[in-house]
Amino acid sequence: MEKHIFCAPTIFGLEGVVRDELKHLGMEDVAGEEGRVLFRGTLEDAAAALVNLRAAERVQILAARFEARTFEELFEGTRAVEWERYIPRGCAFPVRGHCVDSQLMSANDCVSIIRKAIAVRLGSVYHAERLDESGGVRQIRFTVLRDIVLLHVDLTGEPLHKRGYRPHAMEAPLRETLAAGMVLLMRYRGRDAFRDPMCGSGTIPIEAALIAMNRAPGLLRHFSLEDWEGGAELVRAAKDAARSREYSKEYDIEGSDIDPEAIEVARENARRAGVAETVRFRRADAREFVPPEGRACVLLNPPYGVRLGDGFGAAELMKSFGARMASAERCDMGILSADPELEQWIGRRATKRRRVYNGMLKCTFSMYFCGK
Ligand SMILES: C[S@@+](CC[C@H](N)C(=O)[O-])C[C@H]1O[C@@H](n2cnc3c(N)ncnc32)[C@H](O)[C@@H]1O
């Protein structure tokens, strides 16, 4: 099968997690960059990546990478690509993307130029003056970052954080990919107890349960690759292979929240994700949190002043919670927060820190490893 270079865009800060996931899946030439990880493989590999990757946002073919400072350079660089390898006769090819820190600043103008250049290339290869676009869609995505143009053909459709289990979410829900990335950064694999004492819609414990069971995150959803010739079979085979690798053991995974409505939503989401038997939810106040006695991982995304409630309330809450965790000697703990004073409120400095973006919010993921 023909090999391609694929690009898996990630939330800034999770590149290393996605790189490890791809290596674990056996992909070749895996290399992390700012906000993306590249790898080499066949469309069969792409199907495996779509079904199994937990922390990446998409999987797409990297069709071209070149420097462009003018519309002419953008046009010529785009026209030189063998688009007929990716866009069959009769397919529509909508274009979307963005420009960052580049001479080419207008994304709308870039969309028009790229579309025109692809149409010229396909028109000459398919000997057509007007291209028919009535049969199928190939979404083209571009990035112009510091004058380097990246042209991609998407294989994903809805972004990968849309697993298909969370139609309902409470205020300020976390992306599923970020939740999974944090669970992986905490090195939780299902052996120890797991707690999220401010679970909201349940995203973190649900992703922890999927990881504990080795259940692939993409089993419930459709991918654009399935609309390619032979793509549906590749995705079906990747899903079957993933199902055969699932475990079923006893797990101690719990989410709690002070808001009873959040607990209802979290239970419904867990049911949809197929982990209702693996994770339990209950209403509880984190100011009275009792850490598990044995080895455990506690992971949370507390309300921060800038998103929910006010800054003062968040400080009091985190001081009380920090006091409850002070004697938990066998607990690893991870906290995602946009509040710079978080570690002062908790009363301890983190062992490790990582900057990540939660939506548009610059956050710190503070990790406390107890060395158990
Ligand atoms: C940022 S949200 C968590 C979002 C969650 N990770 C999700 O994906 O939906 C913070 C949560 O903390 C909860 N919370 C606030 N004060 C609390 C307290 N004292 N005890 C427990 N939960 C609390 C809120 O109800 C809210 O659901």
mmCIF file of N, CA, C and O in Angstrom, residues 210-284:
data_model
loop_
_atom_site.group_PDB
_atom_site.id
_atom_site.type_symbol
_atom_site.label_atom_id
_atom_site.label_comp_id
_atom_site.label_asym_id
_atom_site.label_seq_id
_atom_site.Cartn_x
_atom_site.Cartn_y
_atom_site.Cartn_z
ATOM 1 N N LEU A 210 -11.565 4.587 29.989
ATOM 2 C CA LEU A 210 -11.244 4.074 28.641
ATOM 3 C C LEU A 210 -9.791 3.608 28.591
ATOM 4 O O LEU A 210 -9.480 2.559 28.007
ATOM 5 N N ILE A 211 -8.902 4.384 29.239
ATOM 6 C CA ILE A 211 -7.476 4.017 29.255
ATOM 7 C C ILE A 211 -7.272 2.745 30.078
ATOM 8 O O ILE A 211 -6.559 1.824 29.666
ATOM 9 N N ALA A 212 -7.930 2.674 31.236
ATOM 10 C CA ALA A 212 -7.780 1.490 32.101
ATOM 11 C C ALA A 212 -8.207 0.218 31.363
ATOM 12 O O ALA A 212 -7.563 -0.818 31.471
ATOM 13 N N MET A 213 -9.291 0.324 30.585
ATOM 14 C CA MET A 213 -9.811 -0.862 29.879
ATOM 15 C C MET A 213 -9.115 -1.082 28.542
ATOM 16 O O MET A 213 -9.475 -2.005 27.817
ATOM 17 N N ASN A 214 -8.202 -0.181 28.208
ATOM 18 C CA ASN A 214 -7.558 -0.192 26.892
ATOM 19 C C ASN A 214 -8.604 -0.142 25.779
ATOM 20 O O ASN A 214 -8.461 -0.790 24.743
ATOM 21 N N ARG A 215 -9.692 0.618 26.039
ATOM 22 C CA ARG A 215 -10.737 0.762 25.012
ATOM 23 C C ARG A 215 -10.408 1.944 24.112
ATOM 24 O O ARG A 215 -10.188 3.058 24.597
ATOM 25 N N ALA A 216 -10.378 1.705 22.817
ATOM 26 C CA ALA A 216 -10.026 2.768 21.866
ATOM 27 C C ALA A 216 -11.076 3.882 21.913
ATOM 28 O O ALA A 216 -12.277 3.603 22.009
ATOM 29 N N PRO A 217 -10.650 5.147 21.835
ATOM 30 C CA PRO A 217 -11.604 6.260 21.947
ATOM 31 C C PRO A 217 -12.463 6.468 20.704
ATOM 32 O O PRO A 217 -13.476 7.134 20.764
ATOM 33 N N GLY A 218 -12.065 5.852 19.558
ATOM 34 C CA GLY A 218 -12.770 6.155 18.307
ATOM 35 C C GLY A 218 -13.762 5.092 17.870
ATOM 36 O O GLY A 218 -14.189 5.088 16.711
ATOM 37 N N LEU A 219 -14.151 4.200 18.791
ATOM 38 C CA LEU A 219 -15.021 3.089 18.378
ATOM 39 C C LEU A 219 -16.428 3.539 18.019
ATOM 40 O O LEU A 219 -17.125 2.878 17.255
ATOM 41 N N LEU A 220 -16.861 4.673 18.604
ATOM 42 C CA LEU A 220 -18.270 5.058 18.470
ATOM 43 C C LEU A 220 -18.546 5.964 17.286
ATOM 44 O O LEU A 220 -19.681 6.328 17.049
ATOM 45 N N ARG A 221 -17.514 6.370 16.564
ATOM 46 C CA ARG A 221 -17.748 7.449 15.608
ATOM 47 C C ARG A 221 -17.329 7.133 14.176
ATOM 48 O O ARG A 221 -16.652 6.147 13.920
ATOM 49 N N HIS A 222 -17.756 8.021 13.309
ATOM 50 C CA HIS A 222 -17.461 7.915 11.876
ATOM 51 C C HIS A 222 -16.254 8.804 11.560
ATOM 52 O O HIS A 222 -16.067 9.851 12.194
ATOM 53 N N PHE A 223 -15.428 8.401 10.599
ATOM 54 C CA PHE A 223 -14.293 9.220 10.158
ATOM 55 C C PHE A 223 -14.423 9.472 8.652
ATOM 56 O O PHE A 223 -14.916 8.609 7.920
ATOM 57 N N SER A 224 -13.909 10.615 8.196
ATOM 58 C CA SER A 224 -13.991 10.929 6.754
ATOM 59 C C SER A 224 -13.323 9.859 5.907
ATOM 60 O O SER A 224 -13.743 9.609 4.779
ATOM 61 N N LEU A 225 -12.274 9.236 6.435
ATOM 62 C CA LEU A 225 -11.574 8.187 5.685
ATOM 63 C C LEU A 225 -12.550 7.098 5.204
ATOM 64 O O LEU A 225 -12.332 6.462 4.174
ATOM 65 N N GLU A 226 -13.650 6.911 5.969
ATOM 66 C CA GLU A 226 -14.617 5.870 5.597
ATOM 67 C C GLU A 226 -15.320 6.178 4.273
ATOM 68 O O GLU A 226 -15.924 5.303 3.671
ATOM 69 N N ASP A 227 -15.259 7.458 3.844
ATOM 70 C CA ASP A 227 -15.889 7.824 2.569
ATOM 71 C C ASP A 227 -14.916 7.665 1.393
ATOM 72 O O ASP A 227 -15.284 7.914 0.256
ATOM 73 N N TRP A 228 -13.670 7.297 1.684
ATOM 74 C CA TRP A 228 -12.694 7.060 0.606
ATOM 75 C C TRP A 228 -12.882 5.628 0.096
ATOM 76 O O TRP A 228 -13.363 4.760 0.837
ATOM 77 N N GLU A 229 -12.440 5.385 -1.110
ATOM 78 C CA GLU A 229 -12.557 4.024 -1.645
ATOM 79 C C GLU A 229 -11.743 3.065 -0.771
ATOM 80 O O GLU A 229 -10.544 3.301 -0.542
ATOM 81 N N GLY A 230 -12.378 2.051 -0.239
ATOM 82 C CA GLY A 230 -11.696 1.067 0.616
ATOM 83 C C GLY A 230 -11.510 1.549 2.056
ATOM 84 O O GLY A 230 -11.071 0.782 2.915
ATOM 85 N N GLY A 231 -11.852 2.796 2.343
ATOM 86 C CA GLY A 231 -11.618 3.367 3.682
ATOM 87 C C GLY A 231 -12.492 2.749 4.769
ATOM 88 O O GLY A 231 -12.042 2.542 5.893
ATOM 89 N N ALA A 232 -13.757 2.444 4.418
ATOM 90 C CA ALA A 232 -14.675 1.885 5.423
ATOM 91 C C ALA A 232 -14.131 0.552 5.939
ATOM 92 O O ALA A 232 -14.182 0.263 7.141
ATOM 93 N N GLU A 233 -13.559 -0.260 5.024
ATOM 94 C CA GLU A 233 -13.003 -1.566 5.437
ATOM 95 C C GLU A 233 -11.795 -1.352 6.355
ATOM 96 O O GLU A 233 -11.623 -2.069 7.344
ATOM 97 N N LEU A 234 -10.974 -0.358 6.023
ATOM 98 C CA LEU A 234 -9.781 -0.110 6.856
ATOM 99 C C LEU A 234 -10.194 0.300 8.270
ATOM 100 O O LEU A 234 -9.620 -0.164 9.253
ATOM 101 N N VAL A 235 -11.202 1.173 8.363
ATOM 102 C CA VAL A 235 -11.631 1.643 9.690
ATOM 103 C C VAL A 235 -12.299 0.493 10.451
ATOM 104 O O VAL A 235 -12.055 0.303 11.652
ATOM 105 N N ARG A 236 -13.107 -0.298 9.742
ATOM 106 C CA ARG A 236 -13.762 -1.430 10.411
ATOM 107 C C ARG A 236 -12.706 -2.395 10.968
ATOM 108 O O ARG A 236 -12.787 -2.849 12.105
ATOM 109 N N ALA A 237 -11.688 -2.672 10.178
ATOM 110 C CA ALA A 237 -10.633 -3.604 10.629
ATOM 111 C C ALA A 237 -9.879 -3.004 11.822
ATOM 112 O O ALA A 237 -9.550 -3.718 12.784
ATOM 113 N N ALA A 238 -9.633 -1.691 11.791
ATOM 114 C CA ALA A 238 -8.923 -1.046 12.913
ATOM 115 C C ALA A 238 -9.776 -1.110 14.181
ATOM 116 O O ALA A 238 -9.261 -1.330 15.284
ATOM 117 N N LYS A 239 -11.091 -0.929 14.031
ATOM 118 C CA LYS A 239 -11.978 -1.000 15.204
ATOM 119 C C LYS A 239 -12.023 -2.432 15.758
ATOM 120 O O LYS A 239 -11.965 -2.643 16.959
ATOM 121 N N ASP A 240 -12.099 -3.422 14.863
ATOM 122 C CA ASP A 240 -12.134 -4.830 15.314
ATOM 123 C C ASP A 240 -10.842 -5.164 16.060
ATOM 124 O O ASP A 240 -10.870 -5.799 17.111
ATOM 125 N N ALA A 241 -9.701 -4.739 15.479
ATOM 126 C CA ALA A 241 -8.409 -5.035 16.125
ATOM 127 C C ALA A 241 -8.349 -4.365 17.506
ATOM 128 O O ALA A 241 -7.880 -4.956 18.486
ATOM 129 N N ALA A 242 -8.856 -3.132 17.591
ATOM 130 C CA ALA A 242 -8.828 -2.413 18.873
ATOM 131 C C ALA A 242 -9.707 -3.133 19.897
ATOM 132 O O ALA A 242 -9.309 -3.300 21.055
ATOM 133 N N ARG A 243 -10.891 -3.580 19.471
ATOM 134 C CA ARG A 243 -11.788 -4.284 20.411
ATOM 135 C C ARG A 243 -11.127 -5.537 20.968
ATOM 136 O O ARG A 243 -11.289 -5.874 22.140
ATOM 137 N N SER A 244 -10.345 -6.210 20.141
ATOM 138 C CA SER A 244 -9.734 -7.470 20.591
ATOM 139 C C SER A 244 -8.624 -7.212 21.623
ATOM 140 O O SER A 244 -8.162 -8.143 22.267
ATOM 141 N N ARG A 245 -8.205 -5.960 21.774
ATOM 142 C CA ARG A 245 -7.134 -5.654 22.744
ATOM 143 C C ARG A 245 -7.673 -5.106 24.062
ATOM 144 O O ARG A 245 -6.916 -4.685 24.922
ATOM 145 N N GLU A 246 -9.024 -5.076 24.229
ATOM 146 C CA GLU A 246 -9.591 -4.517 25.470
ATOM 147 C C GLU A 246 -9.379 -5.445 26.653
ATOM 148 O O GLU A 246 -9.335 -6.660 26.483
ATOM 149 N N TYR A 247 -9.254 -4.850 27.861
ATOM 150 C CA TYR A 247 -9.190 -5.668 29.077
ATOM 151 C C TYR A 247 -10.489 -5.493 29.833
ATOM 152 O O TYR A 247 -11.181 -4.500 29.670
ATOM 153 N N SER A 248 -10.749 -6.414 30.730
ATOM 154 C CA SER A 248 -11.896 -6.258 31.616
ATOM 155 C C SER A 248 -11.462 -6.720 32.995
ATOM 156 O O SER A 248 -11.259 -7.908 33.213
ATOM 157 N N LYS A 249 -11.271 -5.762 33.893
ATOM 158 C CA LYS A 249 -10.846 -6.111 35.269
ATOM 159 C C LYS A 249 -11.704 -5.316 36.238
ATOM 160 O O LYS A 249 -12.621 -4.612 35.827
ATOM 161 N N GLU A 250 -11.383 -5.392 37.519
ATOM 162 C CA GLU A 250 -12.041 -4.558 38.522
ATOM 163 C C GLU A 250 -11.276 -3.253 38.603
ATOM 164 O O GLU A 250 -10.049 -3.266 38.739
ATOM 165 N N TYR A 251 -11.960 -2.130 38.513
ATOM 166 C CA TYR A 251 -11.276 -0.837 38.609
ATOM 167 C C TYR A 251 -11.915 -0.016 39.727
ATOM 168 O O TYR A 251 -13.084 -0.197 40.045
ATOM 169 N N ASP A 252 -11.125 0.891 40.286
ATOM 170 C CA ASP A 252 -11.650 1.780 41.336
ATOM 171 C C ASP A 252 -11.529 3.215 40.817
ATOM 172 O O ASP A 252 -10.556 3.913 41.093
ATOM 173 N N ILE A 253 -12.495 3.619 40.006
ATOM 174 C CA ILE A 253 -12.452 4.940 39.359
ATOM 175 C C ILE A 253 -13.708 5.710 39.769
ATOM 176 O O ILE A 253 -14.828 5.213 39.594
ATOM 177 N N GLU A 254 -13.496 6.898 40.335
ATOM 178 C CA GLU A 254 -14.649 7.653 40.838
ATOM 179 C C GLU A 254 -14.552 9.125 40.484
ATOM 180 O O GLU A 254 -13.494 9.740 40.605
ATOM 181 N N GLY A 255 -15.685 9.681 40.071
ATOM 182 C CA GLY A 255 -15.796 11.121 39.868
ATOM 183 C C GLY A 255 -16.825 11.662 40.838
ATOM 184 O O GLY A 255 -17.844 11.007 41.091
ATOM 185 N N SER A 256 -16.570 12.853 41.394
ATOM 186 C CA SER A 256 -17.570 13.469 42.264
ATOM 187 C C SER A 256 -17.626 14.965 41.965
ATOM 188 O O SER A 256 -16.693 15.539 41.400
ATOM 189 N N ASP A 257 -18.733 15.563 42.345
ATOM 190 C CA ASP A 257 -18.922 16.997 42.096
ATOM 191 C C ASP A 257 -19.969 17.477 43.093
ATOM 192 O O ASP A 257 -20.823 16.701 43.537
ATOM 193 N N ILE A 258 -19.901 18.775 43.395
ATOM 194 C CA ILE A 258 -20.866 19.327 44.356
ATOM 195 C C ILE A 258 -22.235 19.536 43.712
ATOM 196 O O ILE A 258 -23.251 19.600 44.394
ATOM 197 N N ASP A 259 -22.252 19.577 42.386
ATOM 198 C CA ASP A 259 -23.482 19.894 41.661
ATOM 199 C C ASP A 259 -24.204 18.605 41.252
ATOM 200 O O ASP A 259 -23.683 17.827 40.449
ATOM 201 N N PRO A 260 -25.411 18.366 41.776
ATOM 202 C CA PRO A 260 -26.107 17.106 41.459
ATOM 203 C C PRO A 260 -26.421 16.966 39.969
ATOM 204 O O PRO A 260 -26.451 15.855 39.436
ATOM 205 N N GLU A 261 -26.658 18.098 39.293
ATOM 206 C CA GLU A 261 -26.958 18.023 37.856
ATOM 207 C C GLU A 261 -25.733 17.507 37.090
ATOM 208 O O GLU A 261 -25.864 16.726 36.140
ATOM 209 N N ALA A 262 -24.534 17.942 37.524
ATOM 210 C CA ALA A 262 -23.300 17.477 36.873
ATOM 211 C C ALA A 262 -23.205 15.961 37.000
ATOM 212 O O ALA A 262 -22.820 15.264 36.048
ATOM 213 N N ILE A 263 -23.569 15.438 38.157
ATOM 214 C CA ILE A 263 -23.473 13.985 38.378
ATOM 215 C C ILE A 263 -24.409 13.235 37.430
ATOM 216 O O ILE A 263 -24.037 12.210 36.852
ATOM 217 N N GLU A 264 -25.621 13.785 37.242
ATOM 218 C CA GLU A 264 -26.562 13.153 36.291
ATOM 219 C C GLU A 264 -25.960 13.120 34.883
ATOM 220 O O GLU A 264 -26.008 12.113 34.188
ATOM 221 N N VAL A 265 -25.412 14.276 34.485
ATOM 222 C CA VAL A 265 -24.832 14.382 33.136
ATOM 223 C C VAL A 265 -23.652 13.422 32.997
ATOM 224 O O VAL A 265 -23.509 12.716 31.994
ATOM 225 N N ALA A 266 -22.783 13.372 34.018
ATOM 226 C CA ALA A 266 -21.599 12.503 33.967
ATOM 227 C C ALA A 266 -22.024 11.040 33.851
ATOM 228 O O ALA A 266 -21.441 10.282 33.063
ATOM 229 N N ARG A 267 -23.063 10.658 34.586
ATOM 230 C CA ARG A 267 -23.527 9.254 34.521
ATOM 231 C C ARG A 267 -24.032 8.928 33.120
ATOM 232 O O ARG A 267 -23.744 7.861 32.576
ATOM 233 N N GLU A 268 -24.789 9.860 32.540
ATOM 234 C CA GLU A 268 -25.328 9.636 31.189
ATOM 235 C C GLU A 268 -24.172 9.534 30.176
ATOM 236 O O GLU A 268 -24.180 8.673 29.300
ATOM 237 N N ASN A 269 -23.170 10.406 30.323
ATOM 238 C CA ASN A 269 -22.027 10.363 29.395
ATOM 239 C C ASN A 269 -21.263 9.047 29.536
ATOM 240 O O ASN A 269 -20.837 8.457 28.538
ATOM 241 N N ALA A 270 -21.100 8.579 30.775
ATOM 242 C CA ALA A 270 -20.389 7.306 31.000
ATOM 243 C C ALA A 270 -21.173 6.153 30.370
ATOM 244 O O ALA A 270 -20.593 5.237 29.784
ATOM 245 N N ARG A 271 -22.508 6.244 30.466
ATOM 246 C CA ARG A 271 -23.326 5.183 29.868
ATOM 247 C C ARG A 271 -23.112 5.161 28.349
ATOM 248 O O ARG A 271 -22.889 4.120 27.753
ATOM 249 N N ARG A 272 -23.123 6.356 27.749
ATOM 250 C CA ARG A 272 -22.925 6.437 26.292
ATOM 251 C C ARG A 272 -21.533 5.947 25.883
ATOM 252 O O ARG A 272 -21.360 5.373 24.820
ATOM 253 N N ALA A 273 -20.538 6.226 26.753
ATOM 254 C CA ALA A 273 -19.159 5.817 26.431
ATOM 255 C C ALA A 273 -18.950 4.330 26.683
ATOM 256 O O ALA A 273 -17.878 3.800 26.367
ATOM 257 N N GLY A 274 -19.942 3.672 27.279
ATOM 258 C CA GLY A 274 -19.828 2.230 27.544
ATOM 259 C C GLY A 274 -18.968 1.915 28.764
ATOM 260 O O GLY A 274 -18.445 0.806 28.887
ATOM 261 N N VAL A 275 -18.817 2.904 29.680
ATOM 262 C CA VAL A 275 -17.988 2.660 30.868
ATOM 263 C C VAL A 275 -18.804 2.831 32.165
ATOM 264 O O VAL A 275 -18.234 3.019 33.234
ATOM 265 N N ALA A 276 -20.142 2.739 32.049
ATOM 266 C CA ALA A 276 -20.996 2.939 33.230
ATOM 267 C C ALA A 276 -20.665 1.930 34.331
ATOM 268 O O ALA A 276 -20.829 2.224 35.521
ATOM 269 N N GLU A 277 -20.183 0.744 33.949
ATOM 270 C CA GLU A 277 -19.856 -0.287 34.948
ATOM 271 C C GLU A 277 -18.463 -0.077 35.525
ATOM 272 O O GLU A 277 -18.102 -0.702 36.519
ATOM 273 N N THR A 278 -17.670 0.768 34.875
ATOM 274 C CA THR A 278 -16.253 0.906 35.239
ATOM 275 C C THR A 278 -16.009 2.131 36.102
ATOM 276 O O THR A 278 -15.071 2.167 36.893
ATOM 277 N N VAL A 279 -16.838 3.147 35.949
ATOM 278 C CA VAL A 279 -16.621 4.388 36.707
ATOM 279 C C VAL A 279 -17.903 4.724 37.473
ATOM 280 O O VAL A 279 -19.002 4.520 36.969
ATOM 281 N N ARG A 280 -17.746 5.171 38.727
ATOM 282 C CA ARG A 280 -18.938 5.554 39.486
ATOM 283 C C ARG A 280 -18.884 7.052 39.780
ATOM 284 O O ARG A 280 -17.804 7.639 39.839
ATOM 285 N N PHE A 281 -20.061 7.637 39.943
ATOM 286 C CA PHE A 281 -20.145 9.071 40.220
ATOM 287 C C PHE A 281 -20.992 9.294 41.462
ATOM 288 O O PHE A 281 -21.955 8.570 41.691
ATOM 289 N N ARG A 282 -20.624 10.303 42.248
ATOM 290 C CA ARG A 282 -21.465 10.649 43.392
ATOM 291 C C ARG A 282 -21.314 12.121 43.711
ATOM 292 O O ARG A 282 -20.293 12.732 43.378
ATOM 293 N N ARG A 283 -22.347 12.638 44.392
ATOM 294 C CA ARG A 283 -22.295 14.044 44.765
ATOM 295 C C ARG A 283 -21.460 14.165 46.030
ATOM 296 O O ARG A 283 -21.675 13.436 47.001
ATOM 297 N N ALA A 284 -20.454 15.053 46.018
ATOM 298 C CA ALA A 284 -19.637 15.263 47.223
ATOM 299 C C ALA A 284 -18.943 16.616 47.117
ATOM 300 O O ALA A 284 -18.691 17.114 46.020
#
